[in-house]
Amino acid sequence: MEKSYSFKSIEDKWQKKWTENSTFKTMESSNKPKYYILEMFPYPSGKMHMGHVRNYTLGDVLARYKKNKGLNVLHPMGWDAFGLPAENAARENNIHPAKWTYENIDYMKNQFKKLGFSIDWDKEVITCSPDYYIHEQSMFIDFFNAGLAYKKESWVNWDPVENTVLANEQVVDGKGWRSGSPVEQKQLNQWFLKITDFAEDLLNDLSLLKDWPEKVRNMQQNWIGKSSGANIFFNISGSNEKITVYTTRPETIFGATFIGLSINHPLSISLAETKVDIANFIKEIQSAGTLEENIAKEEKKGINTGLYAINPINGEEIPIFICNYVLDYGTSCIFACPAHDVRDFEFAIKYNIPLKTVIKPVEESDNFIVQNKPFEDEGILINSSVLNGLNMFDAKAKIIIYLAEQGFGEAKINYRLKDWGVSRQRYWGCPIPIIYCNSCGVLPEHKQNLPITLPMDVDFNQVGNPLVTHPTWKHTNCPKCCGKATRETDTFDTFFESSWYFLRYPSVGKANPLDPDTTKYWIPVDQYIGGIEHAVMHLLYSRFFVKALAKLNILGEQNKELKEPFKALMTQGMIAHKTYKNSDGKWIYPNEIMFDENNNPIHCDTKIPVVIGRSEKMSKSKKNTVDPDYICKIYGADTARMFVLSDSPPDKDLEWTDEGVEGIFKFINRYWRLAQLGISSKDAFDLEKLSSKSKEVYSKVQKYILEIENNINGLHLNKAIALNRELFNLLDSSKGEIGGSTLRYGVKILTQTLSPFIPHITEEIWESLGENSILSTASWPSVDANYLNDNKVTIAVQILGKTKGSIEVDVNISQEDLLNEIKSIPVVAKSLDGVNIKKVIYVPKRIINVVI
Ligand code: ANZ
Ligand code: ZN
């Protein structure tokens, strides 16, 4: 009977050994080059999903490979542990958020261990733990003292039922995503971090991030949204007030036919105080929400204020409107040029405002007039006095100089990036270390009083933030006058915690929270891996934090020049799975279906036919998920790990199929059986004495080692797996022809090149091969360079220009010998049989074309 492989006992055995031997403990001081590999840490939601498995396996393969290559590896893990779901669980199940969170962490940590990830758990970071958030409270105080944290009134989406601010993403069709009640716009005093101070650095330093996906760099660039143009000052007719517009197209100033204000522009607000129709209009626009994409799609709406602005360039009076499409950006005020801007055009048509053409296509005459649609392309200035005849770029430069000379305006650069609002009216977050005193104002807490911890006795049955309703927590004494004072009851946005956790890992266990020498050695992270959904916020905030902390000297003199947190970034693809629906249109889980005698899908219990839908990203809502625990139980962790990497490049989506998983499981079993053959061979390996066939195999093995290595380095992990499978096939198909010692040698190499992917079974085989070391810490196999340059080339074979196959031959083969050799390809032999060869075109090392 075939000996089969018992993954359960093998996986348990090696996980235990790794723990006992502290195999993955980070070396604290080392003169080896370092490699810091990091995957985005998970939110402890309760259970891992397949996306996690793929993400963490990707990182684990790199961590293991780099360790085998002799680098000093840091591969830590932690928990992004604050956030809303814990509070919801508290409300729904009457369990304290802390208890819920820590129980989830326990469960998920066990799942991590069962997957065999090479994590140094001594470096674990849990963001809801006071010994983590004490440091961010301290950082916030430093930011506050440096003017990088400030408080301001700002408009927020307010859910009147939940009594909290909602992020734009949490407003669905103008309603709160959970409560379903219409969202109100409310002005709240909120804490902000001055990320805009770093806009220029955040933009310029994108050029340092050569190993980031171009897509992510572009997304950040767009988010920062630098534009250059001018501020232009308009007097208001009949008053001595002025308004300032921001424009990127100052050269179109002669085409201005109205002014647009945002609903939050100071003039709009002051008009609303006396004019009911304006107040009502503003309310109406507010209730539509603040999401920019929605505003762009919405119908243009406005209200005439009855006021006029005087165009400084020609003294014309133009009406001032309040418009829904003017956002709180730039100066919240625009001059509109409907002939050359589609938004202004739509608005002008709707409200009967004239168009003034000031740019014409190059080929048109100066009498060109915009009528049915705006002309937004590049062109030549007309009807614009001193600018006539100039192209747009020259006109822009000229008018900016002129405006500045005349005192009508000034050159201006703007960014779309806004300061980051970090206040949340939530319990389960890090308390903001600020105290309000009636006499002394707004003060940071003394650092020696940190951490300000959350009270544990909170009542979730009351409406709103439990920190506000708690009887004692917020009452304290003023840090300055010692009088009665109250604490800030807002907590930080949880993105605050994730903006610096990667800086914390290396220093866990050190006296300094962000030890300067340790930081100098480990930071930046060499390879970061995570989802594309974090392309902007998390990755931008982290970049900002590193720049701000370095600038404020919080990371020590050694790190003052530190610019970026993540040297290389990889965004992994999603895992997709077919979807299934019941006859009543409800989603059902894959494991709820079976096939009837005609091979039609039916529901296991009800036996009612099931509709198979297309493959979509795994999600709980569509019930097309596969539980990692289940896969580990049926096939083992090695199969799960190998499958999630095998079928697609890491940055592309992966289709989950049962057949695919089966295929990997079968492969691992075949590898196991082949390995047993190698293990049982006792002959000594002597390269000099090998047969020519064995030497050929030996030589090919060298090529595989190198190629697998190159593909792991290039993050082509699916290709590295495919090459491992080829190497297996090579050994398996030649096992009868090569001696036992060569097979044993081949199995040993294969075990090493497979080990980052399937670490448990390979440890077991390594041990059976009589190796004393733990494979996870053994050296990556070295390549025998003497055998690397084999003398074979693959030549494409064509007949009459049509490719019929390819053949591997000696590099120096003569044309005559080659003509004979290609007859070993059956179709070629058939075509050439008994025919007259008219001509042979042979490009050495590449192609042979036979003309008949
Ligand atoms: C006059 C003009 C004429 C404009 C023209 C465009 C075309 P970016 O490039 O995104 O910075 N704008 C300025 N502030 C705005 C606001 N708060 N809300 C909505 N739109 C605003 O965009 C700058 C351009 O967008 C500006 O140039 C302004 O319209 C508009 F033929 O000014 B322009
Ligand atoms: Zn005071």
Coordinates of C-alpha atoms in Angstrom, one line a residue, residues 308-671:
Y308 CA -23.1 91.5 -8.6
A309 CA -19.4 91.2 -8.7
I310 CA -17.1 93.5 -10.8
N311 CA -14.7 91.7 -13.1
P312 CA -11.4 93.5 -12.3
I313 CA -10.1 93.0 -15.8
N314 CA -12.9 94.9 -17.7
G315 CA -15.2 96.3 -15.1
E316 CA -18.1 94.2 -16.2
E317 CA -20.8 93.3 -13.6
I318 CA -21.7 89.7 -13.4
P319 CA -24.3 88.0 -11.1
I320 CA -23.3 86.0 -8.0
F321 CA -25.0 82.6 -7.6
I322 CA -24.7 80.0 -4.9
C323 CA -24.1 76.7 -6.7
N324 CA -24.3 73.1 -5.6
Y325 CA -21.3 72.2 -7.7
V326 CA -18.9 74.6 -6.1
L327 CA -17.1 72.7 -3.3
D328 CA -15.2 73.7 -0.3
Y329 CA -12.0 73.7 -2.1
G330 CA -9.6 76.6 -3.1
T331 CA -11.5 79.6 -2.0
S332 CA -15.0 78.0 -2.2
C333 CA -15.7 80.6 -4.9
I334 CA -15.3 80.5 -8.7
F335 CA -15.7 82.7 -11.7
A336 CA -17.6 80.7 -14.2
C337 CA -16.8 80.6 -17.9
P338 CA -19.6 78.6 -19.4
A339 CA -18.2 78.7 -22.9
H340 CA -15.2 76.6 -21.8
D341 CA -16.2 74.5 -18.8
V342 CA -18.9 71.9 -19.0
R343 CA -20.2 72.4 -15.4
D344 CA -20.5 76.1 -15.9
F345 CA -22.1 75.5 -19.3
E346 CA -24.8 73.2 -17.9
F347 CA -25.5 75.8 -15.2
A348 CA -25.6 78.7 -17.6
I349 CA -28.0 77.0 -19.9
K350 CA -30.3 76.1 -17.1
Y351 CA -30.4 79.6 -15.6
N352 CA -30.2 81.5 -18.9
I353 CA -26.8 83.1 -18.3
P354 CA -25.0 84.3 -21.4
L355 CA -21.9 82.5 -22.9
K356 CA -18.8 84.4 -23.9
T357 CA -16.4 82.7 -26.2
V358 CA -12.8 83.5 -25.5
I359 CA -11.0 80.4 -26.9
K360 CA -11.2 79.0 -30.5
P361 CA -9.8 75.9 -32.0
V362 CA -6.6 76.6 -33.9
E363 CA -8.2 76.0 -37.3
E364 CA -11.2 78.2 -36.7
S365 CA -11.6 82.0 -37.4
D366 CA -11.7 84.7 -34.8
N367 CA -15.5 84.7 -35.2
F368 CA -15.8 81.3 -33.7
I369 CA -18.8 81.1 -31.2
V370 CA -19.5 78.4 -28.7
Q371 CA -23.2 77.3 -29.0
N372 CA -24.3 73.8 -28.2
K373 CA -21.5 72.5 -26.2
P374 CA -18.5 74.1 -24.4
F375 CA -15.1 74.1 -26.1
E376 CA -12.8 72.7 -23.4
D377 CA -9.8 71.8 -25.5
E378 CA -6.6 73.7 -26.1
G379 CA -6.8 76.6 -28.5
I380 CA -6.1 80.3 -29.2
L381 CA -7.4 83.3 -27.3
I382 CA -10.0 85.6 -28.9
N383 CA -12.2 88.4 -27.5
S384 CA -9.6 88.9 -24.8
S385 CA -7.9 92.2 -25.4
V386 CA -4.1 91.8 -24.7
L387 CA -4.4 88.0 -24.7
N388 CA -5.8 87.7 -28.3
G389 CA -3.8 85.4 -30.5
L390 CA -1.9 83.7 -27.7
N391 CA -2.1 80.0 -27.0
M392 CA -3.6 79.1 -23.6
F393 CA -0.3 78.5 -21.8
D394 CA 1.3 81.8 -22.9
A395 CA -2.0 83.6 -22.1
K396 CA -2.1 82.0 -18.7
A397 CA 1.4 83.1 -17.9
K398 CA 0.8 86.6 -19.2
I399 CA -2.5 87.2 -17.4
I400 CA -1.1 86.0 -14.0
I401 CA 1.7 88.6 -14.3
Y402 CA -0.7 91.3 -15.3
L403 CA -3.2 90.5 -12.5
A404 CA -0.4 90.6 -9.9
E405 CA 1.0 93.9 -11.3
Q406 CA -2.4 95.5 -11.1
G407 CA -3.2 94.1 -7.7
F408 CA -6.1 92.2 -9.1
G409 CA -4.8 88.8 -8.1
E410 CA -1.9 86.5 -7.5
A411 CA -0.4 83.2 -8.7
K412 CA -1.7 80.4 -6.5
I413 CA -1.0 76.7 -6.0
N414 CA -3.8 74.6 -4.5
Y415 CA -4.1 71.0 -3.3
R416 CA -7.2 68.9 -3.1
L417 CA -5.8 67.3 0.0
K418 CA -7.6 68.4 3.1
D419 CA -6.5 68.2 6.7
W420 CA -7.3 65.0 8.3
G421 CA -10.2 65.0 10.7
V422 CA -9.3 62.6 13.5
S423 CA -12.2 63.1 16.0
R424 CA -14.8 60.4 16.4
Q425 CA -17.7 60.4 18.9
R426 CA -16.9 56.9 19.8
Y427 CA -16.1 54.9 22.9
W428 CA -13.9 52.2 21.5
G429 CA -11.0 54.3 20.4
C430 CA -8.0 56.0 21.8
P431 CA -8.9 59.0 24.0
I432 CA -7.6 62.3 22.7
P433 CA -5.4 63.6 25.5
I434 CA -6.8 67.1 25.7
I435 CA -8.4 68.9 28.7
Y436 CA -10.7 71.9 28.6
C437 CA -10.5 74.4 31.4
N438 CA -12.8 77.3 31.7
S439 CA -10.0 79.6 32.8
C440 CA -7.0 78.3 30.8
G441 CA -8.7 77.0 27.6
V442 CA -7.6 74.0 25.6
L443 CA -4.6 72.2 27.1
P444 CA -2.8 68.9 26.5
E445 CA -2.6 66.5 29.4
H446 CA 0.7 66.2 31.1
K447 CA 2.7 63.4 29.6
Q448 CA 3.4 61.9 32.9
N449 CA -0.3 61.3 33.3
L450 CA -0.5 59.2 30.2
P451 CA -2.0 56.9 29.2
I452 CA -5.5 58.2 29.6
T453 CA -7.3 55.0 29.6
L454 CA -10.9 54.2 28.7
P455 CA -13.3 53.5 31.6
M456 CA -14.4 49.9 31.6
D457 CA -17.8 50.5 33.3
V458 CA -19.7 51.9 30.5
D459 CA -23.3 51.8 29.6
F460 CA -24.1 51.0 25.9
N461 CA -27.8 51.2 26.4
Q462 CA -27.7 55.0 26.3
V463 CA -27.7 57.0 23.1
G464 CA -24.5 58.5 22.0
N465 CA -20.9 58.3 23.1
P466 CA -20.6 56.5 26.5
L467 CA -17.6 58.7 27.4
V468 CA -19.9 61.7 27.5
T469 CA -22.6 60.0 29.6
H470 CA -20.2 58.3 32.0
P471 CA -20.7 59.9 35.4
T472 CA -17.0 60.6 36.3
W473 CA -14.6 59.8 33.5
K474 CA -14.4 63.2 31.8
H475 CA -14.1 65.1 35.0
T476 CA -10.5 66.0 35.9
N477 CA -8.3 68.9 36.9
C478 CA -6.7 71.4 34.7
P479 CA -3.0 70.7 34.1
K480 CA -2.3 74.4 34.5
C481 CA -4.4 75.9 37.2
C482 CA -5.5 72.6 38.9
G483 CA -9.1 73.8 38.8
K484 CA -12.0 71.7 37.7
A485 CA -11.8 70.8 34.0
T486 CA -13.2 68.2 31.6
R487 CA -11.6 65.8 29.2
E488 CA -12.0 65.6 25.5
T489 CA -14.6 62.8 25.0
D490 CA -13.8 62.3 21.3
T491 CA -11.5 59.4 20.4
F492 CA -9.2 59.0 17.5
D493 CA -10.1 57.8 14.1
T494 CA -8.7 54.2 14.0
F495 CA -6.5 55.2 11.0
F496 CA -4.4 57.0 13.7
E497 CA -3.3 53.7 15.2
S498 CA -2.5 52.2 11.8
S499 CA -0.4 55.2 10.7
W500 CA 2.5 54.2 12.9
Y501 CA 2.2 50.6 14.0
F502 CA 5.0 49.5 11.6
L503 CA 7.3 51.9 13.6
R504 CA 6.4 50.2 16.8
Y505 CA 7.1 46.6 16.0
P506 CA 10.9 46.8 15.9
S507 CA 11.0 48.5 19.3
V508 CA 8.7 46.2 21.1
G509 CA 10.6 45.1 24.2
K510 CA 13.0 48.1 24.1
A511 CA 13.0 50.8 26.7
N512 CA 12.2 53.5 24.2
P513 CA 8.8 53.2 22.4
L514 CA 10.4 54.1 19.1
D515 CA 14.1 53.4 19.8
P516 CA 16.2 55.5 17.5
D517 CA 18.9 53.0 16.7
T518 CA 16.4 50.2 16.3
T519 CA 14.3 52.4 14.0
K520 CA 17.4 53.4 12.0
Y521 CA 18.2 49.7 11.5
W522 CA 14.8 48.4 10.5
I523 CA 12.9 51.2 8.9
P524 CA 11.8 51.5 6.1
V525 CA 9.8 48.3 5.7
D526 CA 11.4 46.5 2.8
Q527 CA 8.2 44.9 1.5
Y528 CA 4.7 45.9 2.5
I529 CA 1.8 43.8 1.3
G530 CA -1.9 44.7 1.5
G531 CA -5.1 45.5 -0.2
I532 CA -5.6 48.2 -2.9
E533 CA -8.4 49.6 -0.8
H534 CA -5.7 51.3 1.3
A535 CA -4.1 52.9 -1.7
V536 CA -4.9 56.3 -0.4
M537 CA -5.9 56.8 3.2
H538 CA -3.8 54.4 5.2
L539 CA -0.8 54.6 3.0
L540 CA -0.9 58.4 2.8
Y541 CA -1.5 58.8 6.5
S542 CA 1.5 56.5 7.2
R543 CA 3.7 58.5 4.9
F544 CA 2.6 61.7 6.6
F545 CA 3.3 60.3 10.1
V546 CA 6.8 59.3 9.2
K547 CA 7.6 62.7 7.7
A548 CA 6.0 64.5 10.7
L549 CA 7.7 62.3 13.4
A550 CA 11.0 62.6 11.7
K551 CA 10.6 66.4 11.4
L552 CA 9.7 66.8 15.1
N553 CA 12.7 64.7 16.0
I554 CA 10.5 62.1 17.7
L555 CA 12.5 59.3 16.0
G556 CA 15.9 60.7 17.1
E557 CA 18.7 62.5 15.3
Q558 CA 19.6 59.3 13.5
N559 CA 16.3 59.3 11.6
K560 CA 15.8 63.0 10.8
E561 CA 16.3 62.3 7.2
L562 CA 13.9 59.4 7.1
K563 CA 11.4 60.1 4.3
E564 CA 9.3 57.1 3.6
P565 CA 7.9 54.2 5.6
F566 CA 7.5 51.5 2.9
K567 CA 10.3 50.9 0.4
A568 CA 8.3 48.4 -1.7
L569 CA 4.6 47.8 -1.9
M570 CA 2.5 45.0 -3.3
T571 CA -1.2 45.1 -3.5
Q572 CA -2.6 41.6 -3.6
G573 CA -5.6 40.5 -5.7
M574 CA -8.9 39.3 -4.4
I575 CA -10.1 35.8 -4.1
A576 CA -13.2 35.1 -6.2
H577 CA -15.7 32.3 -6.1
K578 CA -18.8 31.2 -8.0
T579 CA -22.1 32.4 -6.5
Y580 CA -25.1 30.3 -5.8
K581 CA -28.8 31.3 -5.4
N582 CA -31.8 29.5 -4.3
S583 CA -35.0 29.4 -6.5
D584 CA -36.3 32.3 -4.3
G585 CA -33.3 34.4 -5.2
K586 CA -31.5 34.1 -1.8
W587 CA -27.7 33.5 -1.7
I588 CA -26.5 30.2 -0.5
Y589 CA -23.2 28.8 0.6
P590 CA -21.1 26.6 -1.7
N591 CA -21.3 23.8 0.8
E592 CA -25.1 23.8 0.8
I593 CA -25.2 22.5 -2.8
M594 CA -25.0 19.1 -4.2
F595 CA -25.6 17.6 -7.7
D596 CA -28.5 15.4 -8.6
E597 CA -28.4 12.3 -10.8
N598 CA -28.5 14.5 -13.9
N599 CA -25.6 16.6 -12.6
N600 CA -27.8 19.6 -11.9
P601 CA -27.0 21.6 -8.8
I602 CA -29.6 21.3 -6.0
H603 CA -29.8 22.4 -2.4
C604 CA -28.5 19.7 0.0
D605 CA -31.5 19.9 2.3
T606 CA -34.4 21.0 0.3
K607 CA -33.3 19.4 -3.0
I608 CA -34.6 22.4 -4.8
P609 CA -32.6 23.4 -7.9
V610 CA -29.9 26.0 -7.4
V611 CA -28.8 28.7 -9.9
I612 CA -25.1 29.0 -10.3
G613 CA -24.0 32.6 -10.8
R614 CA -20.8 34.1 -12.0
S615 CA -17.6 34.3 -10.0
E616 CA -17.3 37.3 -7.7
K617 CA -15.1 38.5 -5.0
M618 CA -15.6 36.4 -1.9
S619 CA -18.0 38.2 0.5
K620 CA -20.2 37.3 3.3
S621 CA -23.1 39.1 1.8
K622 CA -23.0 36.8 -1.3
K623 CA -22.2 33.8 0.8
N624 CA -19.5 32.7 -1.7
T625 CA -16.9 32.3 1.0
V626 CA -14.8 29.3 1.9
D627 CA -13.8 28.9 5.5
P628 CA -10.0 28.6 6.0
D629 CA -10.6 26.4 9.1
Y630 CA -12.5 24.0 7.0
I631 CA -9.9 23.8 4.2
C632 CA -7.1 23.3 6.8
K633 CA -9.1 20.5 8.4
I634 CA -9.8 18.7 5.1
Y635 CA -6.5 19.3 3.3
G636 CA -4.1 20.8 5.8
A637 CA -2.4 24.2 6.0
D638 CA 0.2 23.4 3.4
T639 CA -2.4 22.8 0.7
A640 CA -4.3 26.0 1.6
R641 CA -1.1 28.0 1.5
M642 CA 0.1 26.6 -1.8
F643 CA -3.3 27.0 -3.5
V644 CA -3.8 30.6 -2.6
L645 CA -0.6 31.4 -4.4
S646 CA -0.6 29.0 -7.2
D647 CA -3.0 30.0 -9.9
S648 CA -2.6 33.7 -10.4
P649 CA 0.1 36.4 -10.0
P650 CA -0.1 37.8 -6.4
D651 CA -1.5 41.1 -7.6
K652 CA -4.2 39.6 -9.7
D653 CA -7.5 38.0 -8.6
L654 CA -7.6 34.3 -7.9
E655 CA -10.5 32.1 -8.7
W656 CA -11.2 29.6 -5.9
T657 CA -12.2 26.2 -7.2
D658 CA -12.5 22.9 -5.4
E659 CA -10.7 21.2 -8.2
G660 CA -7.8 23.6 -7.9
V661 CA -7.5 22.8 -4.2
E662 CA -7.7 19.1 -4.9
G663 CA -5.0 19.4 -7.5
I664 CA -2.6 21.0 -5.0
F665 CA -3.4 18.4 -2.4
K666 CA -2.7 15.6 -5.0
F667 CA 0.6 17.3 -5.9
I668 CA 1.7 17.5 -2.3
N669 CA 0.9 13.8 -1.9
R670 CA 2.9 12.9 -5.0
Y671 CA 5.8 14.9 -3.7

